[in-house]
CSV table of C-alpha atoms and ligand atoms in Angstrom, one decimal:
chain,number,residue,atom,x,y,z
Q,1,UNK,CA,0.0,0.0,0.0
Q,2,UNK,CA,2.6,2.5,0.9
Q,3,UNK,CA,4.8,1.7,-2.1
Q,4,UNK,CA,1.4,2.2,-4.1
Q,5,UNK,CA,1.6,5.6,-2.6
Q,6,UNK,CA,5.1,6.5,-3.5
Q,7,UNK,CA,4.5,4.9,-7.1
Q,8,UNK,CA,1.9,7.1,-7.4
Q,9,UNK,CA,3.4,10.1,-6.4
Q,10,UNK,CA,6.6,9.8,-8.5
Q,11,UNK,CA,4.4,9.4,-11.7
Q,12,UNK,CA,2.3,12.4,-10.6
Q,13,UNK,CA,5.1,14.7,-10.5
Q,14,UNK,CA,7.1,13.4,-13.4
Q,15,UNK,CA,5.8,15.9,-15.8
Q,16,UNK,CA,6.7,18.4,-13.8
Q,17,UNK,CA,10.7,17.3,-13.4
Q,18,UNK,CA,13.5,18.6,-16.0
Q,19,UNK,CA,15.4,15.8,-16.8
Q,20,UNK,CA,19.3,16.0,-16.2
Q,21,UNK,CA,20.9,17.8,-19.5
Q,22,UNK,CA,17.1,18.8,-20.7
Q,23,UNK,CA,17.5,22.4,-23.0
Q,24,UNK,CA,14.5,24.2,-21.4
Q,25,UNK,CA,12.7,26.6,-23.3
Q,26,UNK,CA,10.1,27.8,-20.4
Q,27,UNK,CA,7.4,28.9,-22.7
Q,28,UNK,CA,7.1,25.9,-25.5
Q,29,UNK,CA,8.3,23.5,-22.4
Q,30,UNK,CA,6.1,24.1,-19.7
Q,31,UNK,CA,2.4,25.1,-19.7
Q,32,UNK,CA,1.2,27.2,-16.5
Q,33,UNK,CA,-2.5,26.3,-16.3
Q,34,UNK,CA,-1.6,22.7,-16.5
Q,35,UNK,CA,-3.6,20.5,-14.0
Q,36,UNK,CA,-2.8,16.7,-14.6
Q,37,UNK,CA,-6.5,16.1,-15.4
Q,38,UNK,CA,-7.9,17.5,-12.1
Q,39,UNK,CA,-11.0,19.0,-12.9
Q,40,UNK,CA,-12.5,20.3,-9.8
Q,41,UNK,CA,-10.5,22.1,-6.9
Q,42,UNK,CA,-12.5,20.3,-4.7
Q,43,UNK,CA,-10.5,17.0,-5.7
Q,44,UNK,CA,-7.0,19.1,-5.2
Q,45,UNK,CA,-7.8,20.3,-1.9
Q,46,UNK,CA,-8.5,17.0,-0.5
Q,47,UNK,CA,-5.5,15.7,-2.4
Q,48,UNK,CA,-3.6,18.5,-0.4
Q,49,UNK,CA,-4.9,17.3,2.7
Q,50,UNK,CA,-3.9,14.1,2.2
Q,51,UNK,CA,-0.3,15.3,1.6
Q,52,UNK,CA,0.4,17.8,4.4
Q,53,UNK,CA,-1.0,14.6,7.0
Q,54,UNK,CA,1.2,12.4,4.9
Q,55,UNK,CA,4.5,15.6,5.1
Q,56,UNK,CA,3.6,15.6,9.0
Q,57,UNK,CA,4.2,12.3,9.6
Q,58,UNK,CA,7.6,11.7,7.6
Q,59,UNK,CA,8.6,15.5,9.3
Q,60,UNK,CA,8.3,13.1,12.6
Q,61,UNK,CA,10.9,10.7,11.3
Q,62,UNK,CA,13.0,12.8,9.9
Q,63,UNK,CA,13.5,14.7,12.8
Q,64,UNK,CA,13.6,11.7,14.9
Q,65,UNK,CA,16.0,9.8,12.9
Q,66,UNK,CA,18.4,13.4,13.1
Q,67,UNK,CA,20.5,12.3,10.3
Q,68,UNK,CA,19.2,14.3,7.3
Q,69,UNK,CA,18.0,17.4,6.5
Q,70,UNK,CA,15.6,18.7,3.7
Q,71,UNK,CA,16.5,21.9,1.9
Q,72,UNK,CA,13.4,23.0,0.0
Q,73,UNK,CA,14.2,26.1,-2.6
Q,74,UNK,CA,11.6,28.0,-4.0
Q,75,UNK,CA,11.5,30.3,-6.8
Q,76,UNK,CA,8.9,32.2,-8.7
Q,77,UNK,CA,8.3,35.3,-10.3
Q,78,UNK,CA,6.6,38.3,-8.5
Q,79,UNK,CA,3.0,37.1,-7.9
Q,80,UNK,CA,3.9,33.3,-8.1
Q,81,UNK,CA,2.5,32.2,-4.7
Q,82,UNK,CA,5.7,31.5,-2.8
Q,83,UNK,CA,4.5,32.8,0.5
Q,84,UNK,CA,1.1,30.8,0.3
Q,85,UNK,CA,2.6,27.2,-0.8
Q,86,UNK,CA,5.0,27.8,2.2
Q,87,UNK,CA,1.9,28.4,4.3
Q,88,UNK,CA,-0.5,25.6,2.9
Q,89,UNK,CA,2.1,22.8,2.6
Q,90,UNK,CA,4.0,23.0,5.7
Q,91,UNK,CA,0.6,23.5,7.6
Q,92,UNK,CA,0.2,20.0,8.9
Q,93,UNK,CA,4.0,20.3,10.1
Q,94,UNK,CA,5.5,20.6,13.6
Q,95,UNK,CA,6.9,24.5,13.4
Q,96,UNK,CA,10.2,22.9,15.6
Q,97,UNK,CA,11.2,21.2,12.7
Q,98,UNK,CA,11.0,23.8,10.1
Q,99,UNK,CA,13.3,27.3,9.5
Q,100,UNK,CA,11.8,29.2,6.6
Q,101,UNK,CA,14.2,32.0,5.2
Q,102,UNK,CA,13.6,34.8,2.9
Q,103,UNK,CA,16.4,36.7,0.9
Q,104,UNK,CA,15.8,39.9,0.0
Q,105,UNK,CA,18.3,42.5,-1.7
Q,106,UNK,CA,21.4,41.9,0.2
Q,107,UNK,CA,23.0,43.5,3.3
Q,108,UNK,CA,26.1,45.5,3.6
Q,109,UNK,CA,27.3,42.7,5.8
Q,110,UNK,CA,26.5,39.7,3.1
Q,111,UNK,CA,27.8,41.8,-0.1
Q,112,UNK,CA,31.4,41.5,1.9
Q,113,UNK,CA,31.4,37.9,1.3
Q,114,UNK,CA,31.2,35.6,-1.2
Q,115,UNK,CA,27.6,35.5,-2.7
Q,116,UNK,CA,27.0,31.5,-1.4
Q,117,UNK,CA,27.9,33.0,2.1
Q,118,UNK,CA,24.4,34.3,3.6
Q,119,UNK,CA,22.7,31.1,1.9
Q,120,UNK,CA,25.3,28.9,4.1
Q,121,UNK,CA,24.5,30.5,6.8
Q,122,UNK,CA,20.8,29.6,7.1
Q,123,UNK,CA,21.1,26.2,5.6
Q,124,UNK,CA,18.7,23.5,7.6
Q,125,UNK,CA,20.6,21.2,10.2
Q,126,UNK,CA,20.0,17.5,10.6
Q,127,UNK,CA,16.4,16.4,11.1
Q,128,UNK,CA,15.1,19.7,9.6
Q,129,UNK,CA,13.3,21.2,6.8
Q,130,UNK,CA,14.4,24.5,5.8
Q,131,UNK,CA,12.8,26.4,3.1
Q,132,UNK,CA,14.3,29.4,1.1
Q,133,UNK,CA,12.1,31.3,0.1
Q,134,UNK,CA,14.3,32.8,-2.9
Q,135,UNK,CA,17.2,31.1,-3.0
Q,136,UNK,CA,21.5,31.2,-4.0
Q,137,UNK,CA,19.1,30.9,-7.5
Q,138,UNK,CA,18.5,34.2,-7.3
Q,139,UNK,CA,22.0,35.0,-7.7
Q,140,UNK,CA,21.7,33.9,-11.5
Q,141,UNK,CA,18.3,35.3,-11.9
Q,142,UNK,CA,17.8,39.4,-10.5
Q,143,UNK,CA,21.6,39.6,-10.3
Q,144,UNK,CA,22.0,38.7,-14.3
Q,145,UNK,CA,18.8,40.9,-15.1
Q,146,UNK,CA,20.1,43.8,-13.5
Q,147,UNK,CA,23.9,43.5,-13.7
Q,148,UNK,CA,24.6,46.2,-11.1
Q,149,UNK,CA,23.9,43.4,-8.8
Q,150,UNK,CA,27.1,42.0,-9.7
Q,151,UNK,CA,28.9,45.6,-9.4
Q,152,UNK,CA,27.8,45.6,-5.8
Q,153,UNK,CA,29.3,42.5,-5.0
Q,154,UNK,CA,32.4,43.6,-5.9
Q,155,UNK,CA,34.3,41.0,-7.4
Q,156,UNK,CA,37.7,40.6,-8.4
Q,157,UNK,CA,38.3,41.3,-12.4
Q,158,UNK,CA,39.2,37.7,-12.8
Q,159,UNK,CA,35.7,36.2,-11.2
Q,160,UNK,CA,33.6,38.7,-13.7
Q,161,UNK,CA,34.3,37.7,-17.1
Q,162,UNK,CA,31.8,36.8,-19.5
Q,163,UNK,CA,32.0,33.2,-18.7
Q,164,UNK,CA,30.4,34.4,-14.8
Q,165,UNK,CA,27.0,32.8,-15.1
Q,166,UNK,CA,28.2,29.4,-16.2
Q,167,UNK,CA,30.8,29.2,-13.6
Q,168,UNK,CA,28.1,30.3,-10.9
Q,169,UNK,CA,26.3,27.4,-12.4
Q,170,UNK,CA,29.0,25.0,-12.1
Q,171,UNK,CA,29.4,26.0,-8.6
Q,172,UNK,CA,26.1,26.0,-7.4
Q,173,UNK,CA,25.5,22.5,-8.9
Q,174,UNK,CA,29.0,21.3,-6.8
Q,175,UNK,CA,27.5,23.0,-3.6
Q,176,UNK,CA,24.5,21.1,-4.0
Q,177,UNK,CA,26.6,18.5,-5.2
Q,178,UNK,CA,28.4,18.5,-1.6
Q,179,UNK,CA,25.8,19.6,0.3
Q,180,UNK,CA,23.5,16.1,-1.0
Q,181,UNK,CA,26.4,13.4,-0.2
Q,182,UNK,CA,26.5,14.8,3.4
Q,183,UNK,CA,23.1,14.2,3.7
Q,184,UNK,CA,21.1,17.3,2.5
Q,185,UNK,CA,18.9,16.8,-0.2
Q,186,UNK,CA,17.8,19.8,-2.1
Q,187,UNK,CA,14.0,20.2,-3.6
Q,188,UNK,CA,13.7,22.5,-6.0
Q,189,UNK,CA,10.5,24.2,-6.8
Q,190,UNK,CA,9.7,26.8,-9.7
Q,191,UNK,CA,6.3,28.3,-9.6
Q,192,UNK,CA,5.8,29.0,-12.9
Q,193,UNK,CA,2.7,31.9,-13.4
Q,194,UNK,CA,1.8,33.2,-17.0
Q,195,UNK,CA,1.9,36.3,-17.6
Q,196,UNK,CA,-1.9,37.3,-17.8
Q,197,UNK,CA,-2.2,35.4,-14.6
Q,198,UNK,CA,0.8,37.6,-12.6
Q,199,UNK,CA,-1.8,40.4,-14.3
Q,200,UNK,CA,-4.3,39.4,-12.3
Q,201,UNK,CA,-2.9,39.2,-9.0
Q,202,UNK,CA,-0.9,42.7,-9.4
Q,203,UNK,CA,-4.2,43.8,-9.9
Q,204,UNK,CA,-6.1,42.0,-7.4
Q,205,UNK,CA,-3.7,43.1,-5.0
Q,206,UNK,CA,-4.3,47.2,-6.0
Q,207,UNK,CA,-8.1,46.3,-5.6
Q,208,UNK,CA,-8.2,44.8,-2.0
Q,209,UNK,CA,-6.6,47.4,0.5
Q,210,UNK,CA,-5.6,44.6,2.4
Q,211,UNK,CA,-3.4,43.1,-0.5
Q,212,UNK,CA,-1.7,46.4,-1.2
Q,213,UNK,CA,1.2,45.9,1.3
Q,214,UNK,CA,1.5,43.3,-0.8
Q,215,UNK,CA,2.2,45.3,-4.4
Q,216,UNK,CA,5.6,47.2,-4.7
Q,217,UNK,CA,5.9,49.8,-8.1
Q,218,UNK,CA,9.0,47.7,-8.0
Q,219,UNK,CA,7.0,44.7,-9.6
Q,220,UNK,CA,5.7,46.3,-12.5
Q,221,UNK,CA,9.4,47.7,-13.0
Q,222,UNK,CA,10.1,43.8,-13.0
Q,223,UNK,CA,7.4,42.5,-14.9
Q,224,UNK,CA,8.8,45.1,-18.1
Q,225,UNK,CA,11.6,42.6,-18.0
Q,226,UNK,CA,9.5,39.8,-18.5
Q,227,UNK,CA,11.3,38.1,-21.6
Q,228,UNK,CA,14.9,38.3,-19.9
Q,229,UNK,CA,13.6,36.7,-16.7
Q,230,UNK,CA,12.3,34.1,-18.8
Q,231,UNK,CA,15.1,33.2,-20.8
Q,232,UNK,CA,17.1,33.8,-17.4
Q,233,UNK,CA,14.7,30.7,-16.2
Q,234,UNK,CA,15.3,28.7,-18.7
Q,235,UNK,CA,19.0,28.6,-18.7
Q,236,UNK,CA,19.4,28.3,-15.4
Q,237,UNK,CA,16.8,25.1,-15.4
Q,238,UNK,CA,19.1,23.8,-18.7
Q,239,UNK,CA,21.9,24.4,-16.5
Q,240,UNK,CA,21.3,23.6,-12.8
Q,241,UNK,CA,18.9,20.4,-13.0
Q,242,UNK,CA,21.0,17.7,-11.9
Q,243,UNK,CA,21.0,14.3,-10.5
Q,244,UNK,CA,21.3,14.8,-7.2
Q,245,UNK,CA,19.7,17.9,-7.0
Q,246,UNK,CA,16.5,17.9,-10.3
Q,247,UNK,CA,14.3,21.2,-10.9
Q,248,UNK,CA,10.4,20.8,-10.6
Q,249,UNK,CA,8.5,23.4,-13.1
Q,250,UNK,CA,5.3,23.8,-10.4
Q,251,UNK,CA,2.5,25.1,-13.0
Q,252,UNK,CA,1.4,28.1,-11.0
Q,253,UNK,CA,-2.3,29.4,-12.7
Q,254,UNK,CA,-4.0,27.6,-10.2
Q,255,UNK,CA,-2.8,28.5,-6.8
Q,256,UNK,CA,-4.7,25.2,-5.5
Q,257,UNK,CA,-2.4,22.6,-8.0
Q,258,UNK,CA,0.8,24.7,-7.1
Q,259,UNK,CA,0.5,23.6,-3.5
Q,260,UNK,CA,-0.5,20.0,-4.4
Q,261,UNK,CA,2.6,19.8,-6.8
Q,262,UNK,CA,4.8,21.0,-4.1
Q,263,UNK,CA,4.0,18.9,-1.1
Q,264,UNK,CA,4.0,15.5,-3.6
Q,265,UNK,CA,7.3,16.8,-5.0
Q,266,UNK,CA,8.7,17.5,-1.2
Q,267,UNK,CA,6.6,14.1,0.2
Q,268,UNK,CA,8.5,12.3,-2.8
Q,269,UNK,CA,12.1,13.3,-1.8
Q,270,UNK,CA,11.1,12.6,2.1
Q,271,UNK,CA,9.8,8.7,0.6
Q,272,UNK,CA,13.1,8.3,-0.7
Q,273,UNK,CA,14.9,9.2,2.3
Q,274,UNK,CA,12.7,6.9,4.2
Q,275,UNK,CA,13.6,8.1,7.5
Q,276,UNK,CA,13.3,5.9,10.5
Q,277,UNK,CA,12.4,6.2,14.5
Q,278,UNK,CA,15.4,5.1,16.2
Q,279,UNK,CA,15.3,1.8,17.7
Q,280,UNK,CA,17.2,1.2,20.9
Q,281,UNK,CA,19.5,-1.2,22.2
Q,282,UNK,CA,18.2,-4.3,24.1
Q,283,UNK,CA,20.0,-3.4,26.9
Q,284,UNK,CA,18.5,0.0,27.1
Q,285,UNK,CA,15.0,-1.5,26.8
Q,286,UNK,CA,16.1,-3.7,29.6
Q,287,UNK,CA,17.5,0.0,31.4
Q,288,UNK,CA,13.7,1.3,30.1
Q,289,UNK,CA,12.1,-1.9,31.7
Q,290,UNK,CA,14.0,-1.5,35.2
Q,291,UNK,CA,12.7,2.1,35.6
Q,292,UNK,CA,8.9,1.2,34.6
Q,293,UNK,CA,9.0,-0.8,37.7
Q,294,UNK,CA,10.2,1.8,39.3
Q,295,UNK,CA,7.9,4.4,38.0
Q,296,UNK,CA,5.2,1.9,38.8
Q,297,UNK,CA,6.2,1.3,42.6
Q,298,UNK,CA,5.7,5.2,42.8
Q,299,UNK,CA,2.0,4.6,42.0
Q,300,UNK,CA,-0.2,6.5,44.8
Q,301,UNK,CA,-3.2,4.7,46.3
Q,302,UNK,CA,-5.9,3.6,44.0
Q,303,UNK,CA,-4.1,4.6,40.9
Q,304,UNK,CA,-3.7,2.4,37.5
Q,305,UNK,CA,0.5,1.5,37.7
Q,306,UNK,CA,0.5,2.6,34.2
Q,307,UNK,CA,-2.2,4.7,32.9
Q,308,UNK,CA,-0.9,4.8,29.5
Q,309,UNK,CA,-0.2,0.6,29.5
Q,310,UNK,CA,-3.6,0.4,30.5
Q,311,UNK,CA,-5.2,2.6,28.2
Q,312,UNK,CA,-3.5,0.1,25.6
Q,313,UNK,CA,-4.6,-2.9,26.6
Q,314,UNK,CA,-7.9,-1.3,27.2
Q,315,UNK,CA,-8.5,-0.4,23.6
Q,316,UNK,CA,-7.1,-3.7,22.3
Q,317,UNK,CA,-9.2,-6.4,24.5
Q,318,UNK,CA,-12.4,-4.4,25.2
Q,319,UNK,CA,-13.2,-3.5,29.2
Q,320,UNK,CA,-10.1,-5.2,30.7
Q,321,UNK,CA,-9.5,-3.9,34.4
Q,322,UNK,CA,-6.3,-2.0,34.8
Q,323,UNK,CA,-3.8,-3.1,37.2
Q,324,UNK,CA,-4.0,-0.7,40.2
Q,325,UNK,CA,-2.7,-0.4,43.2
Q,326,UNK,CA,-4.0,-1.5,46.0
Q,327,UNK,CA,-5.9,1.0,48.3
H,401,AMP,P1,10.1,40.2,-1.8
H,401,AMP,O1,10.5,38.8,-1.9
H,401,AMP,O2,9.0,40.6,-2.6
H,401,AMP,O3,10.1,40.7,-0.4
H,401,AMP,O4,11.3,41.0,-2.5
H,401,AMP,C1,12.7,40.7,-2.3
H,401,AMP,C2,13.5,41.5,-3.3
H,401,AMP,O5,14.9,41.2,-3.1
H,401,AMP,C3,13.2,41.1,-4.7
H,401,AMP,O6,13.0,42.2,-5.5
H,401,AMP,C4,14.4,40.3,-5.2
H,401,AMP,O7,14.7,40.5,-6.5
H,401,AMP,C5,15.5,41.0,-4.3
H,401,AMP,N1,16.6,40.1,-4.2
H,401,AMP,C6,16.7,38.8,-3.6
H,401,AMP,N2,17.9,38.3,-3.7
H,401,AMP,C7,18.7,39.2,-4.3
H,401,AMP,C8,20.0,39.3,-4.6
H,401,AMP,N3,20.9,38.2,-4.4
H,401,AMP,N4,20.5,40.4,-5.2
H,401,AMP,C9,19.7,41.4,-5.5
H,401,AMP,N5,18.4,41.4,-5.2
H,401,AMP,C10,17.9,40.4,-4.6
H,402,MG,MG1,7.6,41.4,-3.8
């Protein structure tokens, strides 16, 4: 039954992956109102619920098991629906476990290092999701739009050349690279919105006062650009889709599929890591054993030894008396 699950999940989001070596061109590639066949939101939203319950419980063993960690990067343009997947699909998930981190333009303090620096520094630890909301991908994406990004950052002549956005590829891909064998895997969504639909929401968000903290002159300053952010997309999908570390184009028209495609893609890499609850030595259950009794001498007048033994054995054999201490 579970495998059934994770069968099914890895063939839902296979349309969705860019294969190793794949030449993406976003707009012939990847359609934004695509739905998979799901006709009504109705059938998403339950499909959602059935995710986050399903994220909640892996999110248990992963941090239980303490050995990996889950790096989840997310990427859209202006109006994508970053901040609401984040909400939606992590809602089912202990907040303990998860670090979200948003990069905006950067500080003083991070331009004086190198630009994988403030990234590094908010990476999750072992047992832990952490989500970037923008990512180091935004370092080949605003920063190669509007190169005086890049004068900012100021670089050494010989790190500036021409050749600067393949060898930030090349080094992302080994970070990720190095980052994945020490036990970090790397999701990596795209929310991918069309541009009638980013329409919308600008306007949307002018029309509903409570939306217009939301709406910065900024985007529309952005959304001129639209063709280089595009073909800034698709190279650095051709580029940065690896093996270890694959892209996930997230059709974005419909909010409610977005967040479905995101918690299978995330519930997908958390099935392959198949993280266990610890199991402990015989000898400490022996340890565990000696202090039950202990615990159980402790019991005042009246009381069930165990409550939580008898509750058990309760449910599993009908109206069975407790063991209690004697009054
Ligand atoms: P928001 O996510 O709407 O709060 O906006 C954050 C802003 O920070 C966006 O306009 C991004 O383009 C900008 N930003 C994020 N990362 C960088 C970066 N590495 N260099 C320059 N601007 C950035
Ligand atoms: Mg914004």
């Amino acid at each position: 039954m579970a495998d059934d699950r994770a069968e099914r999940i890895a063939e839902f989001i296979r349309p969705l992956r860019v294969e190793p070596g794949r030449k993406v061109h976003l707009a012939d590639d990847f359609d934004p109102g695509y739905k998979a066949g799901i006709r009504k939101k109705k059938e998403g939203v339950e499909l959602l619920r059935t995710g986050v319950e399903l994220l909640a419980d892996y999110q248990r063993r992963l941090a239980a098991q303490d050995t990996y960690g889950v790096l989840v990067c997310l990427q859209a343009l202006d109006a994508g629906g970053k901040d609401g997947t984040i909400r939606h699909v992590m809602s089912g998930v202990n907040p303990q476990g998860v670090q979200v981190s948003s990069f905006k333009v950067p500080s003083t303090e991070e331009l004086d290092h190198d630009y994988l620096w403030r990234y590094a520094c908010r990476l999750p630890g072992r047992g832990e999701i952490g989500i970037f909301n923008r990512s180091h991908y935004e370092e080949v994406l605003v920063v190669r739009v509007h190169p005086e990004n890049l004068d900012r950052q100021r670089l050494p002549d010989s790190a500036r050349g021409p050749d600067v956005w393949d060898r930030r590829y090349r080094e992302i891909n080994d970070w990720e690279h190095y980052l994945t064998d020490n036990g970090f895997r790397i999701v990596k969504l795209f929310l991918n919105l069309s541009k009638e639909e980013q329409r919308i929401r600008f306007l949307k968000r002018i029309d509903v006062p409570e939306r217009n903290w939301k709406f910065s002159p900024a985007d529309v300053r952005e959304r001129a650009r639209w063709d280089d952010y595009q073909r800034a997309f698709s190279q650095m999908l051709s580029a940065t889709s690896t093996k270890w570390a694959p892209w996930y184009v997230v059709p974005a028209d419909h909010k409610w599929f977005a967040r479905v495609c995101a918690a299978a893609v995330l519930a997908h890499t958390l099935i392959e890591i198949n993280p266990q609850y610890p199991r402990v030595s015989d000898e400490t259950r022996r340890g565990l054993a000696e202090v039950r009794r202990e615990l159980e001498r402790e019991a005042p007048k009246g009381a069930a030894l165990d409550p939580y033994a008898a509750s058990v054995s309760k449910g599993e054999s009908g109206n069975r008396k407790p063991r209690r201490r004697a009054p």
